[in-house]
Coordinates of C-alpha atoms in Angstrom, one line a residue:
M1 CA -59.1 -8.6 34.2
D2 CA -57.6 -5.4 32.8
R3 CA -53.6 -5.6 32.5
I4 CA -52.0 -5.9 36.4
T5 CA -50.0 -3.8 37.7
L6 CA -46.9 -5.4 38.0
G7 CA -43.8 -3.3 40.4
V8 CA -41.0 -3.9 43.0
D9 CA -40.6 -2.5 46.3
T10 CA -37.5 -1.5 48.6
F11 CA -37.2 0.1 52.0
G12 CA -33.9 0.7 51.3
D13 CA -32.4 -1.9 53.9
V14 CA -28.9 -1.1 54.8
M15 CA -26.4 -3.7 52.3
V16 CA -23.2 -5.8 53.3
D17 CA -20.7 -6.8 51.3
E18 CA -19.4 -10.8 50.8
K19 CA -17.4 -10.3 54.0
G20 CA -21.0 -9.4 56.0
R21 CA -19.3 -5.2 56.6
T22 CA -22.1 -3.4 56.5
L23 CA -22.2 -1.3 53.8
G24 CA -23.4 1.6 54.8
E25 CA -26.0 4.1 54.0
A26 CA -24.7 6.5 51.3
A27 CA -23.4 2.8 49.4
S28 CA -26.7 1.2 49.6
L29 CA -28.8 4.9 48.5
R30 CA -26.5 4.5 45.5
H31 CA -27.3 0.6 45.0
V32 CA -31.0 1.0 45.3
L33 CA -31.0 4.2 42.6
E34 CA -29.2 0.8 40.2
E35 CA -31.6 -1.5 41.4
G36 CA -34.2 1.2 39.6
I37 CA -33.0 1.6 36.8
I38 CA -32.7 -2.2 36.0
A39 CA -36.1 -2.2 37.1
D40 CA -37.3 0.3 34.3
Q41 CA -34.7 -1.6 31.9
T42 CA -36.4 -5.3 32.5
G43 CA -40.0 -3.4 31.5
L44 CA -41.4 -3.5 35.4
D45 CA -44.6 -1.0 35.4
V46 CA -43.2 0.9 39.2
F47 CA -40.7 1.5 41.8
A48 CA -41.5 2.1 45.0
V49 CA -39.2 3.1 48.2
G50 CA -40.4 3.2 51.9
E51 CA -39.9 5.9 54.3
H52 CA -38.1 4.7 57.3
H53 CA -36.3 6.5 60.5
R54 CA -33.8 4.2 61.6
D55 CA -30.2 2.9 60.9
D56 CA -31.7 -0.7 59.3
Y57 CA -33.4 1.4 56.7
A58 CA -31.4 4.0 54.6
I59 CA -34.1 6.0 52.9
S60 CA -35.5 8.8 54.7
A61 CA -36.5 10.6 51.7
P62 CA -37.9 8.6 48.8
E63 CA -39.0 11.7 46.6
T64 CA -34.8 12.8 46.6
L65 CA -34.3 9.2 45.5
L66 CA -36.9 8.8 43.5
A67 CA -35.9 12.2 41.6
G68 CA -32.6 10.6 40.8
L69 CA -34.2 7.9 39.2
A70 CA -36.5 10.3 37.4
T71 CA -33.5 11.6 35.4
R72 CA -32.2 8.4 34.8
T73 CA -35.2 6.3 33.7
Q74 CA -37.5 6.1 30.7
D75 CA -40.9 4.3 31.6
I76 CA -40.8 3.0 35.3
H77 CA -43.9 4.8 37.5
L78 CA -41.5 6.2 40.3
S79 CA -43.8 5.8 43.8
S80 CA -43.1 5.9 47.4
A81 CA -44.0 2.8 49.3
V82 CA -45.3 4.6 51.9
T83 CA -44.6 8.2 52.8
V84 CA -45.0 8.5 56.3
L85 CA -47.8 11.4 56.0
S86 CA -48.7 12.1 59.7
S87 CA -45.7 13.3 60.2
D88 CA -45.1 15.3 57.0
D89 CA -46.3 18.7 55.8
P90 CA -49.0 17.8 53.2
V91 CA -48.1 20.8 50.8
R92 CA -44.4 20.0 51.0
V93 CA -44.8 16.7 50.7
Y94 CA -47.0 17.5 47.1
Q95 CA -44.8 19.8 46.0
R96 CA -41.4 17.8 46.6
F97 CA -43.7 14.5 44.2
A98 CA -44.9 16.9 41.5
T99 CA -41.0 18.2 41.2
V100 CA -40.4 14.2 41.0
D101 CA -43.7 14.4 38.2
A102 CA -41.7 17.2 36.5
L103 CA -38.7 15.5 36.1
S104 CA -39.8 12.1 35.0
E105 CA -42.7 13.3 32.8
G106 CA -45.9 12.3 34.4
R107 CA -44.6 9.5 35.6
A108 CA -44.7 10.0 40.4
E109 CA -47.2 8.7 42.3
V110 CA -47.7 7.6 45.8
I111 CA -48.5 5.6 48.5
L112 CA -49.8 7.2 51.6
G113 CA -50.2 5.8 54.6
R114 CA -49.3 6.4 58.9
G115 CA -46.0 3.7 58.6
S116 CA -45.4 0.9 60.6
F117 CA -42.4 2.5 62.8
T118 CA -43.0 5.1 65.3
E119 CA -39.2 7.0 64.7
S120 CA -40.2 10.2 62.7
F121 CA -43.1 10.8 65.4
P122 CA -40.4 11.9 67.8
L123 CA -38.2 12.7 65.2
F124 CA -40.3 15.5 63.7
G125 CA -42.0 16.9 67.1
Y126 CA -45.2 14.9 66.7
S127 CA -47.0 13.1 69.5
L128 CA -48.2 9.4 69.1
E129 CA -51.1 10.3 70.9
D130 CA -52.0 12.2 67.9
Y131 CA -50.9 8.9 66.1
E132 CA -54.9 8.8 64.2
V133 CA -56.2 12.4 63.9
L134 CA -52.8 13.8 61.9
F135 CA -53.6 11.5 59.4
E136 CA -56.7 12.0 59.3
E137 CA -56.9 15.5 58.9
K138 CA -53.2 15.5 56.6
L139 CA -54.7 12.8 54.2
G140 CA -58.1 15.0 53.6
M141 CA -56.1 18.5 53.3
W142 CA -54.5 15.7 50.7
I143 CA -57.3 15.1 48.9
E144 CA -57.6 18.8 48.5
L145 CA -54.0 19.3 47.2
M146 CA -55.0 16.8 44.6
K147 CA -57.2 18.7 42.8
E148 CA -54.6 21.8 42.1
Q149 CA -56.9 24.5 43.0
P150 CA -56.4 27.3 45.4
V151 CA -57.0 25.0 48.9
T152 CA -59.1 27.0 51.9
W153 CA -58.4 24.2 54.5
S154 CA -58.8 23.8 58.7
G155 CA -58.0 21.7 61.1
S156 CA -56.0 21.4 64.5
T157 CA -53.0 19.7 63.7
R158 CA -51.6 22.4 61.2
P159 CA -52.2 25.5 59.9
G160 CA -54.8 26.4 58.3
L161 CA -54.9 27.3 54.3
Q162 CA -56.8 30.0 53.0
D163 CA -57.4 30.7 49.1
A164 CA -53.7 28.8 48.7
Q165 CA -52.1 28.2 45.7
V166 CA -49.4 25.2 45.8
H167 CA -46.7 24.9 43.1
P168 CA -45.7 23.2 40.9
R169 CA -48.5 22.0 39.7
T170 CA -48.8 18.8 36.8
D171 CA -49.4 18.3 33.6
H172 CA -52.1 16.3 33.5
E173 CA -55.2 15.7 34.9
G174 CA -56.1 14.5 38.5
G175 CA -52.9 15.5 40.3
I176 CA -50.7 13.0 41.7
P177 CA -52.1 9.9 41.3
T178 CA -52.7 8.3 45.0
W179 CA -53.0 5.3 46.7
I180 CA -53.2 4.2 50.4
G181 CA -51.1 1.5 52.4
V182 CA -53.0 0.1 55.4
G183 CA -51.5 -3.1 57.5
G184 CA -55.3 -4.9 58.1
S185 CA -57.1 -2.2 59.8
P186 CA -61.1 -2.3 58.9
Q187 CA -61.2 1.5 59.3
S188 CA -58.9 2.2 57.7
V189 CA -59.8 0.3 54.2
V190 CA -63.0 2.2 54.8
R191 CA -62.2 5.7 54.7
T192 CA -59.9 4.9 52.5
A193 CA -62.8 3.5 50.5
A194 CA -64.7 6.8 51.5
H195 CA -61.9 9.2 49.9
G196 CA -62.3 7.3 46.5
L197 CA -58.4 6.3 46.6
P198 CA -56.9 3.1 45.6
L199 CA -55.5 0.4 48.6
M200 CA -52.4 -1.3 48.9
L201 CA -52.7 -4.2 51.3
A202 CA -49.0 -5.0 53.3
I203 CA -49.3 -8.5 53.2
I204 CA -46.4 -9.1 54.9
G205 CA -46.9 -13.0 57.3
G206 CA -49.9 -15.5 57.3
E207 CA -51.8 -16.3 54.3
P208 CA -53.0 -13.7 52.1
Q209 CA -56.2 -15.2 51.6
R210 CA -57.3 -14.0 55.0
F211 CA -57.0 -10.9 53.3
A212 CA -59.9 -11.1 51.1
P213 CA -62.7 -10.0 53.7
Y214 CA -60.9 -6.8 53.8
V215 CA -61.6 -6.8 49.5
D216 CA -64.8 -7.4 50.0
L217 CA -65.0 -5.0 52.8
F218 CA -63.7 -1.9 50.4
H219 CA -66.0 -2.6 47.8
R220 CA -69.1 -2.9 49.4
A221 CA -67.8 0.3 51.6
A222 CA -67.8 2.6 48.2
D223 CA -70.8 1.1 46.8
Q224 CA -72.7 2.1 50.4
L225 CA -71.3 5.2 50.3
G226 CA -72.2 5.9 46.3
V227 CA -68.2 6.2 45.7
P228 CA -66.9 4.6 42.1
R229 CA -64.8 1.4 43.6
Q230 CA -61.4 1.7 42.9
Q231 CA -58.3 -0.5 42.3
V232 CA -56.8 -2.7 45.3
G233 CA -53.2 -3.9 45.2
M234 CA -50.9 -5.9 47.0
H235 CA -47.2 -6.1 48.7
S236 CA -45.0 -9.0 50.0
H237 CA -41.6 -10.0 50.3
G238 CA -39.7 -12.6 48.9
H239 CA -36.5 -13.8 46.6
I240 CA -36.3 -15.2 43.4
A241 CA -33.0 -17.0 42.5
A242 CA -32.6 -20.3 39.3
T243 CA -33.6 -22.8 41.4
D244 CA -36.2 -23.0 44.8
E245 CA -33.0 -24.2 47.1
Q246 CA -30.8 -21.6 45.6
A247 CA -33.4 -19.0 46.8
L248 CA -33.9 -20.1 50.1
E249 CA -30.6 -20.8 50.9
E250 CA -29.9 -17.4 49.7
Y251 CA -32.8 -15.5 51.9
W252 CA -33.1 -17.1 55.2
P253 CA -30.2 -15.7 56.8
A254 CA -30.9 -12.0 56.3
Y255 CA -34.8 -12.6 56.8
R256 CA -33.7 -14.7 60.2
A257 CA -31.9 -11.6 61.6
H258 CA -33.9 -9.3 60.1
N259 CA -37.2 -11.0 62.2
A260 CA -34.5 -11.5 64.9
R261 CA -34.5 -7.6 65.6
L262 CA -37.9 -6.6 64.6
G263 CA -38.7 -9.4 67.3
A264 CA -36.8 -8.2 70.3
E265 CA -38.7 -4.3 69.4
R266 CA -42.6 -6.1 69.4
G267 CA -42.3 -9.1 71.3
W268 CA -42.5 -11.4 68.4
P269 CA -41.2 -15.2 68.9
A270 CA -38.3 -15.9 67.0
M271 CA -38.6 -17.3 63.9
T272 CA -38.0 -20.6 62.8
E273 CA -36.7 -22.5 60.3
E274 CA -40.0 -24.5 60.2
H275 CA -41.9 -21.4 60.2
F276 CA -40.0 -19.5 57.2
L277 CA -40.7 -22.5 55.0
Q278 CA -44.2 -22.4 56.1
E279 CA -44.3 -18.5 54.9
V280 CA -42.9 -19.9 51.9
E281 CA -45.1 -22.9 51.1
H282 CA -48.5 -21.3 52.4
G283 CA -47.7 -17.9 53.9
A284 CA -47.0 -14.5 52.5
L285 CA -43.3 -14.5 51.1
Y286 CA -42.4 -15.4 47.4
V287 CA -39.1 -17.2 47.6
G288 CA -38.2 -19.5 44.6
S289 CA -37.2 -20.0 41.2
P290 CA -39.2 -18.0 39.0
R291 CA -41.7 -20.3 38.1
T292 CA -42.4 -20.8 41.8
V293 CA -43.1 -17.2 42.3
A294 CA -45.1 -16.6 39.3
E295 CA -47.5 -19.6 40.5
K296 CA -47.7 -18.5 43.7
M297 CA -48.3 -14.6 43.0
V298 CA -50.8 -15.8 40.6
R299 CA -53.1 -18.0 43.0
N300 CA -52.9 -14.7 45.1
I301 CA -53.6 -12.2 42.3
R302 CA -56.8 -14.3 41.4
A303 CA -58.0 -15.5 45.2
L304 CA -57.9 -11.6 46.4
D305 CA -58.7 -9.9 42.6
V306 CA -56.3 -7.2 43.2
Q307 CA -55.0 -5.7 40.1
R308 CA -51.8 -4.6 41.3
F309 CA -48.6 -7.2 42.9
D310 CA -45.5 -5.1 44.2
F311 CA -43.1 -7.3 45.7
I312 CA -40.4 -6.1 47.6
Y313 CA -37.3 -7.2 47.2
T314 CA -35.0 -7.0 50.4
A315 CA -35.4 -7.9 54.0
G316 CA -32.3 -7.3 55.9
Q317 CA -28.5 -7.3 54.9
S318 CA -28.4 -8.6 51.7
L319 CA -25.3 -8.6 49.4
P320 CA -26.1 -6.1 46.1
S321 CA -25.4 -8.7 44.3
L322 CA -28.0 -10.8 45.0
R323 CA -31.0 -8.1 45.2
R324 CA -30.2 -6.9 41.6
Q325 CA -30.5 -11.0 40.9
S326 CA -33.9 -10.9 42.2
V327 CA -35.0 -7.2 40.0
E328 CA -33.9 -9.3 36.7
L329 CA -35.2 -12.4 37.4
Y330 CA -39.0 -10.6 38.6
G331 CA -39.0 -8.4 35.8
S332 CA -37.5 -10.7 32.9
Q333 CA -38.9 -13.9 33.4
V334 CA -41.6 -13.7 36.3
V335 CA -43.4 -10.9 34.6
P336 CA -43.8 -12.5 31.6
M337 CA -44.6 -16.0 33.4
V338 CA -47.7 -14.4 35.6
R339 CA -49.0 -12.7 32.7
E340 CA -48.8 -15.6 30.1
M341 CA -50.8 -17.1 33.8
L342 CA -53.3 -14.8 33.9
A343 CA -54.2 -14.6 30.2
E344 CA -54.7 -18.1 30.0
S345 CA -56.6 -18.6 33.2
E346 CA -58.8 -16.0 31.9
R347 CA -59.2 -17.9 28.2
S348 CA -59.9 -21.3 30.0
G349 CA -63.2 -19.3 31.9
E350 CA -61.1 -20.0 35.4
D351 CA -62.5 -17.8 38.7
G352 CA -60.7 -16.3 41.1
A353 CA -61.9 -18.6 44.2
A354 CA -60.5 -21.5 42.2

């Protein structure tokens, strides 16, 4: 396989200090900035930040934070994960990311999605009844904007454009590199294939292998539509420490509280420690020592035949020191192990179904 892309994600979870006191949104944002710098220094490929509009996440404007990182990092690509395009204006989003691209000398990218939370819809005056059409129409406009040529577009959710040139333009071919984030809808998978864009699978629970049919559908849809096959990526939560025991001990309290809050909103059953350990052993959580996490990543990268893996190193209110620890160990130890294991499996001729 080609060199796999390995990055980290965060949704900007608001942090706590050693005494359990909430640090606040502004302080949490400054810590995310420092984590992005560490990610760059450890040689990771991508640092991605998610967009939310709630009090448990500090990042509502990913591109503003990425602009800060653009001037303090050297090589790492800077991405959203995801940008909620449905409740934003595609022209303004494109302009903001094109600005990040200029500041970073071509390292900006975007993952577009409808978002798994809905707070942005009433906040910006959109109706959830238009959930589908908003994304469909705005994605269509985004595809035109990526060409960086005068755009003529019309739709029902936004005033049309007539031969409009959007500025700034990037100084490279293809415009802003764009992925589509999908949580498991076959319709979304086929739509992404039809647009000829790469697919990012959000695998945040259950056995990762159950997403294999979506990967197969994505490639079959591209073949049937006569468009080139695109890359597939996955992102999942986890935590890394020196030992498996330490990682589990450090991660479980914040993860439990995080799930309790989301569960109360969405009607999920309470997360038990037994379920948590099941997710670590067989599910979508990558919690453990660098070798434990690397071995699990390799198994699932090969099983799903993905070309990118983004490690979500935050879930709930944890300490800044634990978050930095995860990023540092991921970049300095896990990533080199994963690359070596994948290279070794290729040399030995193992296939992805093993």
